JSON list of C-alpha atoms in Angstrom, two decimals:
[
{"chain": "V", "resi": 209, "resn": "UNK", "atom": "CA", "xyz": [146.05, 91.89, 127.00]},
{"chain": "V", "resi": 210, "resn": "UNK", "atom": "CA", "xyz": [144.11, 89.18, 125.50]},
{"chain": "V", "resi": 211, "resn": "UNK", "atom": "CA", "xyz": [141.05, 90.53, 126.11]},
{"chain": "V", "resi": 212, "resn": "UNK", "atom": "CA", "xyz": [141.64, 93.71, 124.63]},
{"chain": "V", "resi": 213, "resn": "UNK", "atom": "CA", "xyz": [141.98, 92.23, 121.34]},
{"chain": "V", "resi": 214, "resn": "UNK", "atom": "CA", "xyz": [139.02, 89.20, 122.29]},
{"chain": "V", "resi": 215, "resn": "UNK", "atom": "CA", "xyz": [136.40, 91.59, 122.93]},
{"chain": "V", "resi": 216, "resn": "UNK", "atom": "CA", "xyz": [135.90, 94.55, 119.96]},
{"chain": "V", "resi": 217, "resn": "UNK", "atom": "CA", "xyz": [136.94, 91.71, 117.45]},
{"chain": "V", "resi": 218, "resn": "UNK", "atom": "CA", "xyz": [133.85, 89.21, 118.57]},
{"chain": "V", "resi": 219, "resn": "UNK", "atom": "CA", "xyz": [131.72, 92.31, 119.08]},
{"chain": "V", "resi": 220, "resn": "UNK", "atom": "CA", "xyz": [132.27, 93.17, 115.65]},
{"chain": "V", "resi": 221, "resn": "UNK", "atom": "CA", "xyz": [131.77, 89.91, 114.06]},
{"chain": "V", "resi": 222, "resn": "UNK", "atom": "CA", "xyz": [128.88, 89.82, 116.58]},
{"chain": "V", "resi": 223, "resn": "UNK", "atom": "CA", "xyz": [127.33, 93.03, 114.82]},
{"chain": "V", "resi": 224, "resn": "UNK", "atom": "CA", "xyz": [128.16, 92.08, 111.36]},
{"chain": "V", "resi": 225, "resn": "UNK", "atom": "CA", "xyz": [126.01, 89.16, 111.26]},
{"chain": "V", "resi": 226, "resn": "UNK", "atom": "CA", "xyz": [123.14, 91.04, 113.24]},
{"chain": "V", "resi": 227, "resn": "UNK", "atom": "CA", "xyz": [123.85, 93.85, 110.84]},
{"chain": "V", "resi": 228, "resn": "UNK", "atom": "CA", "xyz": [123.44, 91.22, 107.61]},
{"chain": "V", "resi": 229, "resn": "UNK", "atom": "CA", "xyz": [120.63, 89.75, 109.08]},
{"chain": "V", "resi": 230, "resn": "UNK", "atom": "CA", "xyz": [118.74, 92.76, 108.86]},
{"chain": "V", "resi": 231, "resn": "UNK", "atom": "CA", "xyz": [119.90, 93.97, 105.54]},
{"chain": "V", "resi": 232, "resn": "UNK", "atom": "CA", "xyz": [118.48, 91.15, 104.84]},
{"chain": "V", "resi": 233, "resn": "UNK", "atom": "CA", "xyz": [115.10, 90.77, 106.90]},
{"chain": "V", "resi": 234, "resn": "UNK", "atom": "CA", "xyz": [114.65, 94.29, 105.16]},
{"chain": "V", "resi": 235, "resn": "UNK", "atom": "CA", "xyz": [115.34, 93.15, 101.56]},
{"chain": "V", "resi": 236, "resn": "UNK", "atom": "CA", "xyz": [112.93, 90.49, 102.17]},
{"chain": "V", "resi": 237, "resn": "UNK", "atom": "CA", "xyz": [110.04, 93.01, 103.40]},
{"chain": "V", "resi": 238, "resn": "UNK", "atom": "CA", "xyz": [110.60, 95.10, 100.14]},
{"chain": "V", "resi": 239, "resn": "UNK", "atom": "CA", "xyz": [109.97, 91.96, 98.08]},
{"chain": "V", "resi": 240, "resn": "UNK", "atom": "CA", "xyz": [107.07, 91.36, 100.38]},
{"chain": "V", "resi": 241, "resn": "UNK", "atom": "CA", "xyz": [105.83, 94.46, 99.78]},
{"chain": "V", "resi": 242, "resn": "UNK", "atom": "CA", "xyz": [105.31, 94.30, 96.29]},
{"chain": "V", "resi": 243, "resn": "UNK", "atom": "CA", "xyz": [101.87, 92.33, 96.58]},
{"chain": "V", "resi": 244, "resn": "UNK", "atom": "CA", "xyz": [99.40, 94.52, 97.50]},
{"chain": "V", "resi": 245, "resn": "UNK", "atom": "CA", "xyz": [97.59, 92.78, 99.70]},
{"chain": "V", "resi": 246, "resn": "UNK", "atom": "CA", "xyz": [100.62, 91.69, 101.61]},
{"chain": "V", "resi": 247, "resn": "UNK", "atom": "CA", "xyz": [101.41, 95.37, 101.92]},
{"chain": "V", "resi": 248, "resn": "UNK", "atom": "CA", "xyz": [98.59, 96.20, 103.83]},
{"chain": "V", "resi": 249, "resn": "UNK", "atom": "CA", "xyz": [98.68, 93.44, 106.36]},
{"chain": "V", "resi": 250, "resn": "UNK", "atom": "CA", "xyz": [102.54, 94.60, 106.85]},
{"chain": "V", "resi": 251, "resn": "UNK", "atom": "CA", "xyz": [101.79, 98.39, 107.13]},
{"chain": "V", "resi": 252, "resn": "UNK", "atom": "CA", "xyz": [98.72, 96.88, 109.42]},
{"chain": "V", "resi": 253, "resn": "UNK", "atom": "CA", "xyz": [101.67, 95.49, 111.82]},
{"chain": "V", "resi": 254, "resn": "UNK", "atom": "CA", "xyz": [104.33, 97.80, 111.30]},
{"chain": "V", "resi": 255, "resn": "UNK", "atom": "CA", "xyz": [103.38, 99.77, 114.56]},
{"chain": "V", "resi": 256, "resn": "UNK", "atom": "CA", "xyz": [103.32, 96.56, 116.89]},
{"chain": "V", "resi": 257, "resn": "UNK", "atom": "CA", "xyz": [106.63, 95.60, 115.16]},
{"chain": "V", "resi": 258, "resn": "UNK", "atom": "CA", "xyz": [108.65, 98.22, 115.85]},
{"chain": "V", "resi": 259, "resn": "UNK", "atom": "CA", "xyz": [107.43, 98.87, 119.15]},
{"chain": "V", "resi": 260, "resn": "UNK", "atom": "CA", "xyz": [108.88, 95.15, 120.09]},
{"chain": "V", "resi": 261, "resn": "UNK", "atom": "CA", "xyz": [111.52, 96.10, 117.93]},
{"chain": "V", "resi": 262, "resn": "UNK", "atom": "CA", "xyz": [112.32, 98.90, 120.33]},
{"chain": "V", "resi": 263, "resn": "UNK", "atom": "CA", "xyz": [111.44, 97.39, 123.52]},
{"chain": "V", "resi": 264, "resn": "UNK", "atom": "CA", "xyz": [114.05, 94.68, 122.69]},
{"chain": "V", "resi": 265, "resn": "UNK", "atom": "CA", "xyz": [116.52, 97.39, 122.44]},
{"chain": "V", "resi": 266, "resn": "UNK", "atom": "CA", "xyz": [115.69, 98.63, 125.66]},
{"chain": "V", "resi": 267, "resn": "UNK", "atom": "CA", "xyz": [116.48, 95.23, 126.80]},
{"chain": "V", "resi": 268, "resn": "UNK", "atom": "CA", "xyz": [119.39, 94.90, 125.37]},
{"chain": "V", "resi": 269, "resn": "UNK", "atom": "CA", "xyz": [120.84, 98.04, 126.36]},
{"chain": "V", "resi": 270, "resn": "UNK", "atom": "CA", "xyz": [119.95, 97.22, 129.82]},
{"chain": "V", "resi": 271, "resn": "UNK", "atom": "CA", "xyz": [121.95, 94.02, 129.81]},
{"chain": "V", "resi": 272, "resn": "UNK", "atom": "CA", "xyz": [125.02, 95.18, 128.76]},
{"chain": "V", "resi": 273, "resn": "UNK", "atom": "CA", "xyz": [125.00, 98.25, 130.75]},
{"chain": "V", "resi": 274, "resn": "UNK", "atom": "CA", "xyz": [124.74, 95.81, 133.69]},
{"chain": "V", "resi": 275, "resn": "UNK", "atom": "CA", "xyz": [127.47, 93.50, 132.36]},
{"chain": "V", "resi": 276, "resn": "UNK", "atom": "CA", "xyz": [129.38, 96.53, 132.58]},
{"chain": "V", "resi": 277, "resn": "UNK", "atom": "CA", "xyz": [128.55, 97.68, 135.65]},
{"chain": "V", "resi": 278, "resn": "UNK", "atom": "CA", "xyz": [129.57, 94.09, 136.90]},
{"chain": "V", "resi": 279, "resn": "UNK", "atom": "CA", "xyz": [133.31, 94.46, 134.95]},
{"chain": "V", "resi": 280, "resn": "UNK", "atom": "CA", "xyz": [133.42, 98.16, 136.40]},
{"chain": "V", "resi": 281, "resn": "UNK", "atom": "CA", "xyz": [133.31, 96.97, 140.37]},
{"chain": "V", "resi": 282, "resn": "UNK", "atom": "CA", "xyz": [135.42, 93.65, 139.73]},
{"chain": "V", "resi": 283, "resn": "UNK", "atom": "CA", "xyz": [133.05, 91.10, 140.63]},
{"chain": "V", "resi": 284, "resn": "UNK", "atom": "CA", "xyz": [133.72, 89.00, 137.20]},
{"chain": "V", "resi": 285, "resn": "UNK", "atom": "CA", "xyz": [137.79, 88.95, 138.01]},
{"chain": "V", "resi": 286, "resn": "UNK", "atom": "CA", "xyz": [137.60, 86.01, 140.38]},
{"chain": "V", "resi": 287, "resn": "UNK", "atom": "CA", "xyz": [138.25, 83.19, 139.60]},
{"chain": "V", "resi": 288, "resn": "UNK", "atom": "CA", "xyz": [140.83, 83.69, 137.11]},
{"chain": "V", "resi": 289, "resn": "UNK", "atom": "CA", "xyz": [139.10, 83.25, 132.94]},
{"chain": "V", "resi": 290, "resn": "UNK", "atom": "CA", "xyz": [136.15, 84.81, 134.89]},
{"chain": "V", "resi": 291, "resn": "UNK", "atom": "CA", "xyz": [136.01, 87.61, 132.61]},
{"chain": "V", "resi": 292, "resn": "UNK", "atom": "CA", "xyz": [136.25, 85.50, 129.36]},
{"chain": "V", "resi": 293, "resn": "UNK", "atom": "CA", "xyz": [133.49, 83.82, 130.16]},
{"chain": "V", "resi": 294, "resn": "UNK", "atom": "CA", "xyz": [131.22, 86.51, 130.99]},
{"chain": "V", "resi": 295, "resn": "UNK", "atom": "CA", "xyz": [132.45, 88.37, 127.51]},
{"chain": "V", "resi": 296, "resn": "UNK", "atom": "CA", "xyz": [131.54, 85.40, 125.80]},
{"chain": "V", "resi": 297, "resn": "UNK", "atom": "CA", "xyz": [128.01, 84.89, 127.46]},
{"chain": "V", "resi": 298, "resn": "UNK", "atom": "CA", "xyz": [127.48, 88.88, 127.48]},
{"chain": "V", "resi": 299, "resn": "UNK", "atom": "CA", "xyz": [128.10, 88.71, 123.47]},
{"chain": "V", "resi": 300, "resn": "UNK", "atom": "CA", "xyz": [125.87, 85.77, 122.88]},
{"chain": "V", "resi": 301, "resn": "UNK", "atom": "CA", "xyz": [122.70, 87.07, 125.06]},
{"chain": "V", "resi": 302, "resn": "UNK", "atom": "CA", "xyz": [123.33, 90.67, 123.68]},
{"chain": "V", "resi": 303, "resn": "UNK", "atom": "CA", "xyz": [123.73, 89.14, 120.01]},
{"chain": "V", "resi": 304, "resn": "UNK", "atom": "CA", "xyz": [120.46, 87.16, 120.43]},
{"chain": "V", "resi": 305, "resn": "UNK", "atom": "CA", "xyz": [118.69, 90.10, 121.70]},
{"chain": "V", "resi": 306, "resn": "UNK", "atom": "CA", "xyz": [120.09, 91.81, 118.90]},
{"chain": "V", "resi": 307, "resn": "UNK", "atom": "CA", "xyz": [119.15, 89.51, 116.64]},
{"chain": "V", "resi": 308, "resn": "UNK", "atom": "CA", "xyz": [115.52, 90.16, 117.47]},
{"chain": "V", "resi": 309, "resn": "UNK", "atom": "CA", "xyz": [115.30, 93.77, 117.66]},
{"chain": "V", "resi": 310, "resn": "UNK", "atom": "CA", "xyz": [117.17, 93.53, 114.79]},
{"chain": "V", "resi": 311, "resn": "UNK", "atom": "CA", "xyz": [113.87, 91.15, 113.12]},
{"chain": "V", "resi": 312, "resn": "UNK", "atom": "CA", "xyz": [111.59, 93.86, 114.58]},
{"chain": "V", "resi": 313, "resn": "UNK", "atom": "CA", "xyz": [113.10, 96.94, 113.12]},
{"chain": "V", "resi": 314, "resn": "UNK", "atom": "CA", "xyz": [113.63, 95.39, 109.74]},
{"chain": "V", "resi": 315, "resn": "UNK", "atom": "CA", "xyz": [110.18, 97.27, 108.97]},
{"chain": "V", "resi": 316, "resn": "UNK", "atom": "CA", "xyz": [110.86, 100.16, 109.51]},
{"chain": "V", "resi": 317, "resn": "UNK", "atom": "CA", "xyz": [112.90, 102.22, 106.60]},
{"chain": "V", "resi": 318, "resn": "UNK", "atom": "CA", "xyz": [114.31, 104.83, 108.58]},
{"chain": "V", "resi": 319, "resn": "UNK", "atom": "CA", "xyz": [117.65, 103.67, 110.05]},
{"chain": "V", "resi": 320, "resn": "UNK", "atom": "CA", "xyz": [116.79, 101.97, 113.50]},
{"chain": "V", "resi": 321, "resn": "UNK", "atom": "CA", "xyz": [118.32, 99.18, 112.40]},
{"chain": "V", "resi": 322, "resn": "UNK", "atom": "CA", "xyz": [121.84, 100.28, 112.95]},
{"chain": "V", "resi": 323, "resn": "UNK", "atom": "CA", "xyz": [121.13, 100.55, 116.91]},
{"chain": "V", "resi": 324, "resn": "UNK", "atom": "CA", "xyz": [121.58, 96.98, 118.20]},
{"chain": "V", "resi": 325, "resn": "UNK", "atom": "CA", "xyz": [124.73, 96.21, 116.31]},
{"chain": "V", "resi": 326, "resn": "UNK", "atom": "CA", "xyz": [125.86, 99.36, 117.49]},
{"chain": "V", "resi": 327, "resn": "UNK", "atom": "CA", "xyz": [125.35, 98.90, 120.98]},
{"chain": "V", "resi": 328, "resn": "UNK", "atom": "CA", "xyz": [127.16, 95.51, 120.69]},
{"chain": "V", "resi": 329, "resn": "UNK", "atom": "CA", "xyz": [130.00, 97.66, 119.09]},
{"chain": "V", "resi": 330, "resn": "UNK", "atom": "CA", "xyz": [129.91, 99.86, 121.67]},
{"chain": "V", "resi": 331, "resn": "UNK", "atom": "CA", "xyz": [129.70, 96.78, 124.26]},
{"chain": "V", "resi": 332, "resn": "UNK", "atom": "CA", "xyz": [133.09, 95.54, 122.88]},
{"chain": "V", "resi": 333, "resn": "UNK", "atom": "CA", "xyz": [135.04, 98.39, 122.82]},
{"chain": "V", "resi": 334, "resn": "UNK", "atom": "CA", "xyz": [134.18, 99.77, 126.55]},
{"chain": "V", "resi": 335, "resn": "UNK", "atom": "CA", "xyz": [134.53, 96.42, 128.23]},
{"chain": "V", "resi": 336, "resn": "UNK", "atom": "CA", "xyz": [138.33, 95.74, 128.42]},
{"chain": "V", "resi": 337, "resn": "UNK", "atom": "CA", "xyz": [138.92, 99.33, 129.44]},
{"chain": "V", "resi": 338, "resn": "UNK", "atom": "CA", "xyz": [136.43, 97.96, 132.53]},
{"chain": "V", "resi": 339, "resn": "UNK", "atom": "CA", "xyz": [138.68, 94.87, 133.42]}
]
């Protein structure tokens, strides 16, 4: 019961602050771009960046699809708090993952930036119904 409050409150609070922090990152490369010759060295590494940017999400997809594959055959149930503790861990990885993708995207203007927090949303809400 516990848990089913825990986890989609800390994943939320979890994708709030990645969520701010690249609001943020992305207010901070408008400013940037206001210098001209800053602009061009950013549009020069706007490709690399958001292809880390997306590679991170691959990797952070990846991990939480295995943390859920671990809740979904029970191997996280024993011994008992198990499951808090790999919430807690899964969260903090996924968040710093997150984090930066999150740092990567931040360049790019179209809306990628909503995908990590998302999949930490996502994360939270789908875990308890694996315990």
């Amino acid at each position: 019961m516990v848990l089913t409050v825990l986890s989609p409150s800390l994943s939320a609070v979890a994708s709030a602050c990645v969520y701010a922090h690249g609001i943020r990152r992305q207010k901070q490369t408008i400013r940037q771009c206001q210098n001209p010759a800053t602009a061009a060295r950013l549009e020069e590494m706007r490709p690399l960046a958001l292809r880390n940017g997306h590679r991170l999400l691959a990797v952070e997809a990846a991990y939480l699809l295995f943390v859920l594959a671990l809740a979904a055959t029970g191997l996280n149930n024993e011994p008992e708090g198990a499951s808090f503790v790999t919430l807690i861990l899964a969260l903090t990885s996924g968040g710093v993952v997150a984090l930066l993708a999150v740092t990567h995207l931040a360049s790019d203007p179209s809306g990628s930036l909503v995908l990590p927090p998302l999949l930490l949303m996502l994360f939270g809400a789908v875990y308890p119904i694996l315990q």
